[in-house]
CSV table of C-alpha atoms in Angstrom, one decimal:
chain,number,residue,atom,x,y,z
A,1,MET,CA,162.2,85.2,-149.6
A,2,ALA,CA,164.1,82.3,-149.2
A,3,MET,CA,167.5,80.8,-150.2
A,4,THR,CA,167.8,78.2,-153.2
A,5,GLU,CA,170.5,76.5,-151.9
A,6,PRO,CA,173.4,77.5,-149.2
A,7,VAL,CA,176.1,79.0,-149.3
A,8,LEU,CA,178.0,79.1,-145.8
A,9,LEU,CA,176.1,76.0,-144.3
A,10,ARG,CA,177.1,74.5,-148.0
A,11,ARG,CA,179.0,71.3,-146.4
A,12,ILE,CA,176.6,71.6,-143.4
A,13,PRO,CA,173.2,69.8,-142.8
A,14,SER,CA,170.6,72.3,-142.3
A,15,HIS,CA,167.8,72.3,-142.8
A,16,PRO,CA,165.5,72.8,-145.1
A,17,TRP,CA,168.5,71.3,-147.0
A,18,GLY,CA,170.1,68.6,-145.0
A,19,ASP,CA,170.4,66.9,-141.3
A,20,PRO,CA,171.7,68.8,-138.8
A,21,ALA,CA,172.1,65.6,-137.1
A,22,ASP,CA,174.5,64.3,-140.2
A,23,ARG,CA,177.1,66.7,-139.5
A,24,LYS,CA,180.4,66.1,-139.0
A,25,TYR,CA,183.7,67.5,-139.3
A,26,VAL,CA,185.1,69.0,-142.8
A,27,ASP,CA,188.4,68.2,-143.0
A,28,TYR,CA,191.1,70.6,-145.4
A,29,ASP,CA,190.7,67.5,-147.9
A,30,THR,CA,187.1,67.1,-148.1
A,31,HIS,CA,186.9,71.4,-148.3
A,32,CYS,CA,189.1,71.8,-151.1
A,33,LYS,CA,187.4,68.5,-153.0
A,34,THR,CA,183.8,70.9,-152.7
A,35,GLY,CA,185.3,74.1,-153.2
A,36,GLY,CA,187.5,75.0,-151.1
A,37,TYR,CA,189.9,77.7,-151.1
A,38,GLU,CA,189.8,78.4,-154.9
A,39,GLY,CA,188.6,82.2,-153.8
A,40,LEU,CA,192.4,82.3,-152.7
A,41,LYS,CA,194.3,80.5,-155.5
A,42,LYS,CA,191.8,83.2,-157.1
A,43,ALA,CA,192.9,86.3,-155.1
A,44,LEU,CA,196.8,85.6,-155.3
A,45,ASP,CA,196.7,86.9,-159.3
A,46,ILE,CA,194.8,90.2,-157.6
A,47,GLU,CA,196.8,92.9,-156.9
A,48,PRO,CA,195.7,93.8,-152.8
A,49,LYS,CA,194.0,96.7,-153.6
A,50,ASP,CA,191.9,95.0,-156.4
A,51,LEU,CA,190.8,92.9,-153.2
A,52,ILE,CA,189.7,95.6,-150.9
A,53,ASP,CA,187.7,97.5,-154.1
A,54,GLU,CA,186.2,94.2,-154.7
A,55,VAL,CA,185.0,94.1,-150.7
A,56,LYS,CA,183.8,97.3,-150.7
A,57,ALA,CA,181.8,96.5,-154.5
A,58,SER,CA,180.4,93.8,-153.1
A,59,GLU,CA,179.3,96.3,-149.6
A,60,LEU,CA,179.7,93.7,-147.4
A,61,ARG,CA,178.3,94.7,-143.8
A,62,GLY,CA,180.3,93.4,-140.9
A,63,ARG,CA,178.7,90.2,-139.5
A,64,GLY,CA,179.1,91.0,-135.6
A,65,GLY,CA,177.2,93.6,-134.6
A,66,ALA,CA,177.3,96.7,-136.2
A,67,GLY,CA,177.1,95.6,-139.4
A,68,PHE,CA,179.4,98.3,-140.6
A,69,SER,CA,181.0,98.5,-144.3
A,70,ALA,CA,184.3,95.5,-144.3
A,71,GLY,CA,185.5,96.7,-147.3
A,72,LEU,CA,185.2,100.3,-146.1
A,73,LYS,CA,186.9,99.3,-142.8
A,74,TRP,CA,189.5,97.7,-144.6
A,75,SER,CA,190.8,100.7,-146.4
A,76,PHE,CA,191.2,102.8,-143.7
A,77,LEU,CA,194.5,101.0,-142.6
A,78,PRO,CA,197.6,103.2,-143.2
A,79,GLU,CA,200.3,103.0,-146.1
A,80,VAL,CA,202.9,100.0,-145.6
A,81,ASP,CA,205.6,100.9,-143.1
A,82,GLY,CA,207.5,97.0,-143.4
A,83,GLU,CA,206.6,96.6,-139.8
A,84,GLN,CA,203.6,94.0,-138.5
A,85,ARG,CA,199.9,95.0,-139.1
A,86,PHE,CA,197.5,92.4,-137.5
A,87,LEU,CA,194.2,90.4,-137.9
A,88,ALA,CA,192.1,90.6,-134.8
A,89,VAL,CA,188.8,88.0,-135.1
A,90,ASN,CA,186.1,88.5,-133.3
A,91,ALA,CA,185.5,84.7,-132.3
A,92,ASP,CA,184.9,85.7,-129.1
A,93,GLU,CA,180.5,85.6,-130.0
A,94,SER,CA,179.6,86.5,-126.4
A,95,GLU,CA,176.0,88.1,-126.8
A,96,PRO,CA,173.5,85.7,-124.8
A,97,GLY,CA,171.0,85.1,-128.4
A,98,THR,CA,173.9,84.6,-130.6
A,99,PHE,CA,175.7,80.5,-131.7
A,100,LYS,CA,175.5,80.8,-135.2
A,101,ASP,CA,180.0,81.7,-135.4
A,102,ARG,CA,180.4,78.2,-133.3
A,103,VAL,CA,178.3,75.9,-136.2
A,104,LEU,CA,181.0,77.3,-139.2
A,105,MET,CA,184.3,76.9,-136.7
A,106,ASP,CA,182.9,73.4,-135.6
A,107,TYR,CA,182.1,72.0,-138.4
A,108,ASP,CA,183.4,74.3,-141.6
A,109,PRO,CA,186.6,76.1,-139.8
A,110,HIS,CA,188.8,75.9,-143.8
A,111,LEU,CA,185.9,78.1,-145.0
A,112,LEU,CA,187.2,80.7,-141.4
A,113,TYR,CA,190.8,80.4,-142.6
A,114,GLU,CA,190.0,81.2,-146.3
A,115,GLY,CA,188.2,84.5,-145.7
A,116,ILE,CA,191.4,85.1,-142.9
A,117,ALA,CA,194.3,84.2,-145.8
A,118,ILE,CA,192.3,86.9,-148.1
A,119,CYS,CA,191.5,89.4,-145.2
A,120,MET,CA,195.8,89.2,-144.8
A,121,ARG,CA,196.6,89.5,-148.7
A,122,ALA,CA,194.1,92.2,-149.5
A,123,CYS,CA,195.6,94.1,-146.3
A,124,HIS,CA,199.0,93.6,-145.9
A,125,LEU,CA,198.0,91.7,-142.8
A,126,ASP,CA,200.9,89.4,-141.8
A,127,THR,CA,199.7,87.9,-138.3
A,128,ALA,CA,196.8,87.2,-137.6
A,129,TYR,CA,194.6,85.7,-133.6
A,130,ILE,CA,191.2,84.1,-134.0
A,131,TYR,CA,190.3,85.6,-130.3
A,132,ILE,CA,187.7,82.2,-129.6
A,133,ARG,CA,185.6,82.8,-126.7
A,134,GLY,CA,186.9,81.2,-123.9
A,135,GLU,CA,183.7,78.7,-123.0
A,136,TYR,CA,184.2,77.0,-126.9
A,137,HIS,CA,186.6,74.2,-125.2
A,138,GLU,CA,185.8,71.5,-128.5
A,139,THR,CA,185.5,74.4,-130.8
A,140,TYR,CA,189.2,75.4,-130.0
A,141,TYR,CA,190.5,72.3,-130.9
A,142,THR,CA,188.6,72.3,-133.8
A,143,LEU,CA,189.9,75.0,-134.6
A,144,GLU,CA,193.1,74.2,-133.7
A,145,ARG,CA,192.7,71.2,-135.8
A,146,ALA,CA,192.6,72.9,-138.9
A,147,ARG,CA,194.7,75.3,-138.0
A,148,GLN,CA,197.4,72.6,-137.9
A,149,GLU,CA,196.0,70.9,-141.6
A,150,ALA,CA,195.8,74.6,-143.0
A,151,TYR,CA,199.8,75.1,-142.4
A,152,ALA,CA,200.7,71.1,-143.6
A,153,ASN,CA,198.8,72.9,-147.1
A,154,LYS,CA,201.2,75.6,-147.0
A,155,ILE,CA,198.5,77.8,-146.4
A,156,PHE,CA,200.2,79.5,-143.6
A,157,GLY,CA,203.6,79.3,-142.9
A,158,ASP,CA,207.7,79.6,-143.3
A,159,SER,CA,206.1,78.0,-147.2
A,160,SER,CA,202.6,80.3,-147.4
A,161,ILE,CA,201.5,80.1,-151.6
A,162,MET,CA,201.1,83.6,-150.2
A,163,GLY,CA,204.3,83.8,-149.9
A,164,GLN,CA,206.0,86.9,-147.3
A,165,ILE,CA,203.4,90.2,-146.1
A,166,ASN,CA,205.8,92.7,-144.9
A,167,GLY,CA,209.0,90.9,-145.6
A,168,ARG,CA,207.4,88.1,-143.4
A,169,LYS,CA,206.0,84.5,-143.5
A,170,PRO,CA,202.4,85.1,-142.8
A,171,HIS,CA,201.1,83.4,-139.4
A,172,VAL,CA,197.9,82.7,-137.6
A,173,TYR,CA,197.5,81.7,-133.7
A,174,ILE,CA,194.4,80.8,-131.7
A,175,HIS,CA,193.8,82.7,-128.3
A,176,ARG,CA,191.1,82.1,-125.9
A,177,GLY,CA,189.5,84.4,-124.0
A,178,ALA,CA,188.7,83.9,-120.0
A,179,GLY,CA,185.1,83.9,-120.8
A,180,ALA,CA,184.3,88.5,-120.6
A,181,TYR,CA,181.2,89.8,-122.6
A,182,VAL,CA,182.9,93.4,-123.1
A,183,CYS,CA,186.3,91.3,-124.0
A,184,GLY,CA,183.6,91.3,-127.4
A,185,GLU,CA,184.1,94.9,-127.9
A,186,GLU,CA,186.5,95.5,-130.7
A,187,THR,CA,188.8,97.7,-128.4
A,188,GLY,CA,188.4,94.8,-125.1
A,189,LEU,CA,188.7,91.7,-127.7
A,190,LEU,CA,192.5,93.8,-128.3
A,191,GLU,CA,193.0,95.0,-124.4
A,192,SER,CA,192.4,91.8,-123.6
A,193,LEU,CA,195.0,90.0,-126.3
A,194,GLU,CA,198.1,92.2,-125.6
A,195,GLY,CA,197.4,90.5,-122.2
A,196,LYS,CA,195.7,93.3,-120.0
A,197,ARG,CA,192.7,94.1,-118.6
A,198,GLY,CA,189.7,92.9,-121.0
A,199,TRP,CA,188.1,96.6,-121.3
A,200,PRO,CA,187.4,99.4,-123.8
A,201,ARG,CA,189.2,102.4,-124.9
A,202,ILE,CA,188.4,105.4,-125.0
A,203,LYS,CA,188.9,106.1,-129.3
A,204,PRO,CA,190.4,107.8,-131.4
A,205,PRO,CA,193.4,106.5,-132.0
A,206,PHE,CA,191.0,103.8,-134.0
A,207,PRO,CA,192.4,100.0,-134.0
A,208,ALA,CA,192.7,100.7,-138.0
A,209,LEU,CA,196.2,102.9,-137.4
A,210,LYS,CA,196.4,101.2,-133.4
A,211,GLY,CA,195.4,98.3,-132.6
A,212,ALA,CA,196.9,95.1,-131.6
A,213,PHE,CA,200.0,96.3,-130.0
A,214,GLY,CA,200.5,100.1,-131.2
A,215,ARG,CA,200.0,98.8,-134.7
A,216,PRO,CA,197.8,98.2,-137.7
A,217,THR,CA,194.7,96.5,-136.7
A,218,VAL,CA,191.7,95.3,-139.3
A,219,ILE,CA,189.3,93.1,-136.7
A,220,ASN,CA,186.7,91.5,-138.4
A,221,ASN,CA,183.7,89.0,-137.1
A,222,VAL,CA,183.5,85.0,-138.5
A,223,GLU,CA,180.6,84.7,-140.3
A,224,THR,CA,182.1,88.1,-142.0
A,225,LEU,CA,185.4,86.7,-143.3
A,226,ALA,CA,183.8,83.6,-144.2
A,227,VAL,CA,182.3,84.3,-147.0
A,228,LEU,CA,185.1,86.1,-148.7
A,229,GLY,CA,186.5,83.1,-150.1
A,230,ASP,CA,182.3,83.0,-152.1
A,231,ILE,CA,183.0,87.2,-153.3
A,232,VAL,CA,186.1,86.4,-154.8
A,233,THR,CA,185.5,83.3,-156.4
A,234,LYS,CA,181.4,84.7,-157.2
A,235,GLY,CA,181.7,88.3,-157.9
A,236,SER,CA,180.2,91.0,-155.9
A,237,ASP,CA,177.6,91.3,-158.2
A,238,TRP,CA,176.7,88.1,-157.6
A,239,PHE,CA,177.4,89.1,-153.7
A,240,ARG,CA,174.4,92.1,-154.2
A,241,SER,CA,171.7,90.0,-155.9
A,242,LEU,CA,171.0,87.8,-152.7
A,243,GLY,CA,169.1,90.7,-149.7
A,244,ARG,CA,167.6,93.9,-150.4
A,245,ALA,CA,168.6,97.7,-150.8
A,246,SER,CA,168.1,100.1,-148.3
A,247,SER,CA,164.6,101.3,-147.5
A,248,PHE,CA,165.4,104.6,-147.2
A,249,GLY,CA,166.8,105.3,-150.7
A,250,GLU,CA,169.5,105.0,-152.8
A,251,LYS,CA,172.5,106.6,-150.9
A,252,ALA,CA,171.7,104.8,-147.9
A,253,PRO,CA,173.9,100.6,-147.6
A,254,GLY,CA,172.0,97.9,-148.4
A,255,SER,CA,171.6,94.6,-147.2
A,256,TYR,CA,173.5,92.1,-149.2
A,257,GLY,CA,174.3,88.7,-148.8
A,258,PRO,CA,173.5,85.4,-147.0
A,259,LYS,CA,173.1,85.8,-143.4
A,260,LEU,CA,172.7,82.9,-140.6
A,261,PHE,CA,170.3,83.0,-138.3
A,262,GLY,CA,169.8,82.3,-135.6
A,263,ILE,CA,166.4,81.3,-133.8
A,264,SER,CA,165.9,80.0,-129.3
A,265,GLY,CA,163.7,80.4,-127.6
A,266,HIS,CA,160.2,79.4,-127.5
A,267,VAL,CA,160.0,78.1,-131.6
A,268,ASN,CA,159.9,73.9,-131.6
A,269,ARG,CA,162.9,74.3,-133.7
A,270,PRO,CA,166.0,76.3,-132.3
A,271,GLY,CA,168.9,76.0,-134.1
A,272,VAL,CA,171.2,78.1,-137.8
A,273,TYR,CA,169.7,79.3,-140.2
A,274,GLU,CA,170.8,80.5,-143.4
A,275,GLU,CA,168.6,83.3,-145.3
A,276,GLU,CA,168.7,86.7,-147.6
A,277,LEU,CA,168.9,89.4,-145.4
A,278,GLY,CA,165.4,91.0,-145.6
A,279,VAL,CA,163.8,88.0,-144.6
A,280,LYS,CA,160.6,88.5,-142.7
A,281,MET,CA,161.2,87.0,-139.0
A,282,SER,CA,157.6,85.1,-139.3
A,283,ASP,CA,159.1,83.4,-142.4
A,284,LEU,CA,162.2,82.2,-140.2
A,285,ILE,CA,159.7,81.3,-137.2
A,286,GLU,CA,156.9,79.4,-139.1
A,287,ASN,CA,158.9,77.5,-141.8
A,288,HIS,CA,163.0,76.8,-140.3
A,289,ALA,CA,161.8,76.9,-136.6
A,290,GLN,CA,158.4,75.0,-136.7
A,291,GLY,CA,156.4,78.0,-135.4
A,292,VAL,CA,155.8,78.5,-131.7
A,293,ARG,CA,156.2,75.8,-128.9
A,294,ASN,CA,153.4,73.8,-127.6
A,295,GLY,CA,150.2,75.6,-130.1
A,296,LYS,CA,151.3,79.3,-128.1
A,297,LYS,CA,151.2,82.3,-129.7
A,298,TYR,CA,153.4,84.8,-130.5
A,299,LYS,CA,154.1,87.7,-128.1
A,300,ALA,CA,157.8,89.6,-128.7
A,301,ALA,CA,161.6,89.0,-129.9
A,302,ILE,CA,165.0,90.2,-130.0
A,303,PRO,CA,165.7,90.4,-132.8
A,304,GLY,CA,169.6,89.5,-132.3
A,305,GLY,CA,170.8,89.4,-128.9
A,306,VAL,CA,170.1,90.1,-125.7
A,307,ALA,CA,171.4,94.0,-126.3
A,308,MET,CA,169.1,95.4,-129.7
A,309,GLY,CA,165.8,95.1,-127.7
A,310,PHE,CA,162.6,94.2,-127.6
A,311,LEU,CA,160.2,93.1,-131.0
A,312,GLY,CA,156.6,93.9,-130.0
A,313,ALA,CA,154.1,92.6,-129.6
A,314,ASP,CA,152.6,93.9,-133.5
A,315,GLN,CA,156.4,93.1,-135.3
A,316,PHE,CA,156.2,89.9,-135.7
A,317,ASP,CA,157.0,90.2,-139.6
A,318,ALA,CA,159.4,92.4,-138.7
A,319,GLU,CA,162.3,92.2,-141.6
A,320,LEU,CA,165.5,91.8,-140.7
A,321,ASP,CA,168.1,93.0,-142.8
A,322,PHE,CA,170.4,96.4,-141.2
A,323,ASP,CA,167.7,98.2,-141.5
A,324,CYS,CA,165.7,97.2,-138.6
A,325,GLY,CA,166.2,99.2,-136.4
A,326,ARG,CA,164.9,102.3,-137.5
A,327,LYS,CA,161.9,101.0,-139.2
A,328,TYR,CA,161.1,99.2,-135.2
A,329,ASN,CA,162.5,101.0,-132.5
A,330,VAL,CA,165.4,98.8,-131.6
A,331,LEU,CA,169.2,99.4,-131.5
A,332,GLY,CA,169.5,96.9,-134.5
A,333,LEU,CA,170.1,93.6,-136.2
A,334,GLY,CA,172.6,92.8,-133.8
A,335,THR,CA,174.0,89.6,-134.7
A,336,ALA,CA,171.2,87.9,-135.7
A,337,GLY,CA,170.6,86.1,-132.5
A,338,VAL,CA,166.6,85.8,-132.7
A,339,ILE,CA,164.5,85.2,-128.7
A,340,LEU,CA,161.2,84.7,-129.4
A,341,MET,CA,159.0,85.0,-126.8
A,342,ASP,CA,155.1,82.9,-126.5
A,343,GLU,CA,152.2,84.8,-124.4
A,344,ASP,CA,153.5,83.5,-121.6
A,345,THR,CA,156.0,85.6,-120.9
A,346,SER,CA,156.7,88.4,-118.4
A,347,ILE,CA,157.7,91.1,-120.1
A,348,VAL,CA,159.4,92.7,-117.1
A,349,SER,CA,160.9,89.4,-115.8
A,350,ALA,CA,162.6,88.7,-118.7
A,351,THR,CA,163.3,92.8,-119.0
A,352,ARG,CA,164.8,92.3,-115.9
A,353,ASN,CA,167.3,89.1,-116.4
A,354,ILE,CA,168.9,90.4,-119.2
A,355,VAL,CA,169.6,93.5,-117.3
A,356,HIS,CA,170.9,91.7,-115.0
A,357,PHE,CA,173.5,89.8,-117.5
A,358,PHE,CA,174.8,93.1,-118.5
A,359,MET,CA,175.1,94.7,-115.0
A,360,HIS,CA,177.3,91.7,-114.0
A,361,GLU,CA,179.3,91.8,-117.9
A,362,SER,CA,180.2,95.6,-116.6
A,363,CYS,CA,184.0,95.9,-116.9
A,364,GLY,CA,182.9,98.8,-114.4
A,365,GLN,CA,184.8,101.2,-115.6
A,366,CYS,CA,182.6,103.8,-116.5
A,367,THR,CA,180.4,105.4,-113.7
A,368,PRO,CA,176.8,105.3,-116.3
A,369,CYS,CA,177.2,101.8,-116.3
A,370,ARG,CA,178.6,100.5,-113.5
A,371,GLU,CA,175.8,102.4,-111.5
A,372,GLY,CA,173.8,102.9,-114.0
A,373,SER,CA,172.9,98.9,-114.4
A,374,ALA,CA,172.9,97.5,-110.9
A,375,TRP,CA,170.3,100.5,-110.0
A,376,VAL,CA,168.2,100.0,-113.1
A,377,TYR,CA,168.1,95.6,-112.0
A,378,LYS,CA,167.4,96.4,-108.4
A,379,ILE,CA,164.1,98.7,-109.1
A,380,LEU,CA,163.0,96.3,-111.6
A,381,CYS,CA,163.3,93.8,-109.2
A,382,ARG,CA,161.1,95.7,-107.3
A,383,MET,CA,158.6,95.9,-109.8
A,384,GLU,CA,158.5,91.8,-110.0
A,385,GLU,CA,157.6,91.4,-106.6
A,386,GLY,CA,155.4,94.0,-106.9
A,387,GLU,CA,156.8,96.5,-104.9
A,388,GLY,CA,157.4,99.4,-107.4
A,389,THR,CA,155.3,102.4,-108.3
A,390,MET,CA,154.6,105.0,-111.0
A,391,LYS,CA,157.3,106.4,-110.3
A,392,ASP,CA,159.5,103.8,-111.0
A,393,ILE,CA,158.3,103.6,-114.7
A,394,ASP,CA,159.3,106.9,-115.8
A,395,LEU,CA,163.0,107.0,-113.7
A,396,LEU,CA,163.0,103.1,-115.4
A,397,ASP,CA,162.8,105.5,-118.5
A,398,GLU,CA,164.7,108.7,-117.2
A,399,LEU,CA,167.9,106.3,-116.0
A,400,ALA,CA,168.2,104.1,-119.9
A,401,GLN,CA,167.5,107.0,-122.0
A,402,SER,CA,170.6,108.6,-120.2
A,403,MET,CA,173.2,105.6,-120.3
A,404,GLY,CA,175.3,104.3,-123.0
A,405,ALA,CA,177.9,105.2,-125.5
A,406,MET,CA,174.8,106.3,-127.8
A,407,PRO,CA,174.2,108.9,-125.4
A,408,GLY,CA,178.2,110.1,-125.2
A,409,THR,CA,178.0,108.8,-121.6
A,410,THR,CA,180.0,105.5,-121.5
A,411,ILE,CA,182.8,104.6,-123.6
A,412,CYS,CA,182.2,101.4,-125.0
A,413,GLY,CA,177.8,99.8,-126.4
A,414,LEU,CA,177.5,97.5,-123.0
A,415,ALA,CA,174.9,99.7,-121.2
A,416,ASP,CA,173.4,100.1,-124.4
A,417,GLY,CA,172.0,96.9,-124.0
A,418,THR,CA,170.6,97.9,-120.5
A,419,ASN,CA,169.4,101.1,-122.0
A,420,TRP,CA,167.5,99.4,-125.6
A,421,ALA,CA,166.1,96.4,-123.4
A,422,VAL,CA,164.4,98.7,-121.5
A,423,LYS,CA,163.4,101.9,-123.4
A,424,THR,CA,161.9,99.1,-125.9
A,425,ALA,CA,160.1,97.2,-123.2
A,426,ILE,CA,158.8,99.6,-121.4
A,427,ALA,CA,158.0,101.4,-125.5
A,428,LYS,CA,155.8,98.4,-126.0
A,429,PHE,CA,155.0,96.8,-122.9
A,430,ARG,CA,154.1,99.4,-120.7
A,431,ALA,CA,151.1,98.0,-119.3
A,432,GLU,CA,152.8,94.9,-118.2
A,433,PHE,CA,155.2,97.6,-116.0
A,434,GLU,CA,151.9,99.1,-114.6
A,435,ALA,CA,150.8,95.9,-113.9
A,436,CYS,CA,153.3,95.5,-111.6
A,437,CYS,CA,153.2,98.7,-109.7
A,438,ARG,CA,151.6,100.6,-107.0
A,439,PRO,CA,150.1,104.3,-107.4
A,440,SER,CA,152.4,106.8,-106.8
A,441,GLN,CA,151.0,108.6,-103.4
A,442,VAL,CA,151.7,111.8,-102.6
A,443,ASN,CA,150.3,113.0,-99.0
A,444,VAL,CA,149.1,116.7,-99.3
A,445,ASN,CA,148.2,118.4,-95.9
A,446,VAL,CA,145.5,121.0,-96.8
A,447,ALA,CA,144.2,123.8,-94.6
A,448,THR,CA,141.2,124.4,-93.1
A,449,VAL,CA,139.1,127.5,-93.1
């Protein structure tokens, strides 16, 4: 499976269609000359409900990690009551190994602004906030430059071509985060956006009913919004012509459309590459990333940011779609930020490094996450130093199984990053953990007769 031409990266030179050294900022005029904002112009002649139905028909799933249906999420919004309704764009991108959204925002930000405008029209949203990662300093200024161009050309603002939404002129603002990973979680993002401490909310209520400032809110990822213009202009059938149906039957949601894959780790050519969902990881590594670095052999990989857990040594040909979690015993596709590890990588050390990240980024609200991640980290450090025991392996697995949103012990999924990293590492590379441990010994006094 290979794309014949890029969709999201068509204005951003990228292998195999162009040289990344030729990348430059695509301004409003250049964007429009190459078909930009045609989707928005077409959307203005379509009823908002029909726009939502078209996105639902495309089966577009969120590109931020969870893979939830974008159109279905939009349909959860309540009836319009004339009060403010918000769009929160998740541009936080704090997941280690993930840098795909940054490429879009750095070089073709109007692709995002067109998607924002289409979403605002479809869902009757009058105010949008782009919540951008605090460390993306240059990206922020690029987004602001494009925002001013969009205002000058009446995409947003008092003279917007969209007219009034809920009796208000549509406006877009950029909000800079302060560098907290947990604010990538949608309700943590909303708390931070409101000027509060950035930690997740208990749900329900869900953001669609009570989100930013207590009002109905749609939260979408940058890449999710960026493809909306093409869905409107080319149709849902075109979108479903890319990607694949689910491996688990017709009733299961498919994995359709183009997808950006960020590849890093022990490869010869790291970068962001565009392919259809369902591409084999081996194809991405061999054809796009030019193989494993220094002629080494593949050992393991993380399919979509470190929270997803490990793909094993026998899973080099894993198909990267939204079914990969169930097929390969990982949390899921996540952000499609593939991190490859060669034969010299210590899985124990890699796991310890991942757990340290989640321990550091825990907001502290939930005890299993706050305390459990610290305990797991200490045990892994002990193992790495050769001071672990065989009992520690079972203890690690037990701790991992009891922390996270999926076991139901935490509010958000941050602890699941610790959970899946540990349990997939042990399940697929147990011998490495055993090699770091001393046999457990229990002294027993035996009475002599």
